[in-house]
């Protein structure tokens, strides 16, 4: 930043919950999608979190691409970033905490650059908190049922939630949660952190990946004051419509939806298979059905986010 460049505010003037109440908010797309498109190899158990240590600038550039495509919210690269996962790579807890906080800082830096480049709308940072199975990197994040109690899962999630909350995001994204038991643990873990959260399940049809009815899964968040939105992500686009209605009816909260492209993740081969079924044209239907926070997940890039922004604004 030069002497003649005006200082860009680090945080938006309107709190995230107020933005949701005011109208539709556009999420970004797949972080891995954008990083891979830029030539980065993510065939690693840490996935995009590895670049926090090795290529942080690449993460900022990925966030910036989504902001400039029309996203209002950037989801940080902390989905697979955990103390345990970093520990497997020989990264100690102090350094791991620094990297978790850095994920928020990189997204905030992207908001500054977007504003400096002429983006005038409010921009937000959501700190990603993926499920326990994301740390295992064996596909269990799409199944749940890890053999851990709710108390054990709460103990796993709370330390990194504390670090992420202290880094100053606008909202915590409790995302791709496959199991209502893990959602219960996360809802316990966010209490008292002072940062709002959204809770988003990974689903198949009208059930969580672990098999619980969505009515029961969403009901856990109905009375949670910390939760400002509930919904689904990393599901096929065809599962979104019914989930919106259930989430609205059960919780009365704003609904978040960000499906993947419709392709299927092969955990053994560590690659996506099949063809995309995601079309931005579906977005107007989701908006009409009541979704307020809309974006894309894996394999959904900036071009699709631009289409979503055009459909909801």
Coordinates of N, CA, C and O in Angstrom, one line a residue, residues 4 24 26 31 48 66 82 131 146 162 176 186 192 202 209 226 242 247 254 278 283 311:
X4 N -0.2 7.3 -1.0 CA -1.4 7.9 -1.6 C -2.6 7.0 -1.6 O -3.7 7.4 -2.0
X24 N -30.2 -11.4 0.1 CA -29.4 -12.5 -0.3 C -27.9 -12.2 -0.2 O -27.5 -11.1 -0.6
X26 N -24.0 -13.8 -1.2 CA -23.4 -14.7 -2.1 C -22.1 -15.3 -1.5 O -21.2 -14.5 -1.1
X31 N -12.5 -23.7 -2.8 CA -11.1 -23.2 -2.7 C -10.2 -24.1 -3.5 O -9.3 -23.7 -4.2
X48 N -5.8 -28.1 0.9 CA -5.4 -26.7 0.7 C -4.8 -26.1 1.9 O -4.0 -25.1 1.8
X66 N -12.6 -15.0 -6.1 CA -14.0 -15.2 -5.9 C -14.7 -13.8 -5.5 O -15.8 -13.6 -5.9
X82 N -6.1 -28.7 11.3 CA -6.4 -29.1 12.7 C -5.0 -29.3 13.4 O -4.0 -29.5 12.7
X131 N -15.4 -31.2 9.4 CA -15.7 -32.3 10.3 C -14.4 -33.1 10.7 O -13.4 -32.9 10.1
X146 N -17.8 -41.9 13.5 CA -16.3 -42.2 13.7 C -16.0 -43.1 14.9 O -14.9 -43.4 15.2
X162 N -11.5 -22.0 19.1 CA -11.0 -20.8 19.9 C -10.0 -20.0 19.2 O -10.0 -18.8 19.2
X176 N -20.0 -29.0 6.0 CA -19.9 -30.4 5.5 C -20.0 -31.4 6.7 O -19.3 -32.4 6.7
X186 N -20.3 -29.6 17.9 CA -19.9 -28.3 17.4 C -20.7 -27.2 18.1 O -20.2 -26.1 18.4
X192 N -20.1 -19.3 23.7 CA -19.2 -18.4 24.5 C -18.1 -17.8 23.7 O -17.3 -17.0 24.2
X202 N -23.6 -32.1 5.3 CA -23.5 -32.8 4.0 C -24.6 -33.9 4.0 O -24.7 -34.6 5.0
X209 N -25.4 -37.6 6.0 CA -24.7 -38.7 5.5 C -24.6 -39.9 6.5 O -24.4 -41.1 6.0
X226 N -26.1 -18.8 18.9 CA -24.9 -18.5 18.1 C -25.1 -18.8 16.6 O -24.4 -18.2 15.8
X242 N -35.3 -29.6 -1.3 CA -36.1 -30.2 -0.2 C -35.4 -29.7 1.1 O -36.1 -29.5 2.1
X247 N -35.2 -26.9 6.5 CA -34.5 -26.0 7.4 C -35.3 -24.8 7.8 O -35.3 -24.4 9.0
X254 N -32.4 -18.1 8.7 CA -31.9 -18.0 7.3 C -31.3 -19.3 6.9 O -30.6 -20.0 7.7
X278 N -24.3 -29.0 -11.9 CA -24.5 -27.7 -11.3 C -24.8 -26.7 -12.4 O -24.0 -26.6 -13.3
X283 N -30.3 -21.5 -9.2 CA -30.1 -20.7 -8.1 C -31.3 -19.8 -7.8 O -31.7 -19.6 -6.7
X311 N -27.8 -14.1 -10.5 CA -29.2 -14.6 -10.3 C -29.9 -14.2 -9.0 O -31.1 -14.2 -9.0

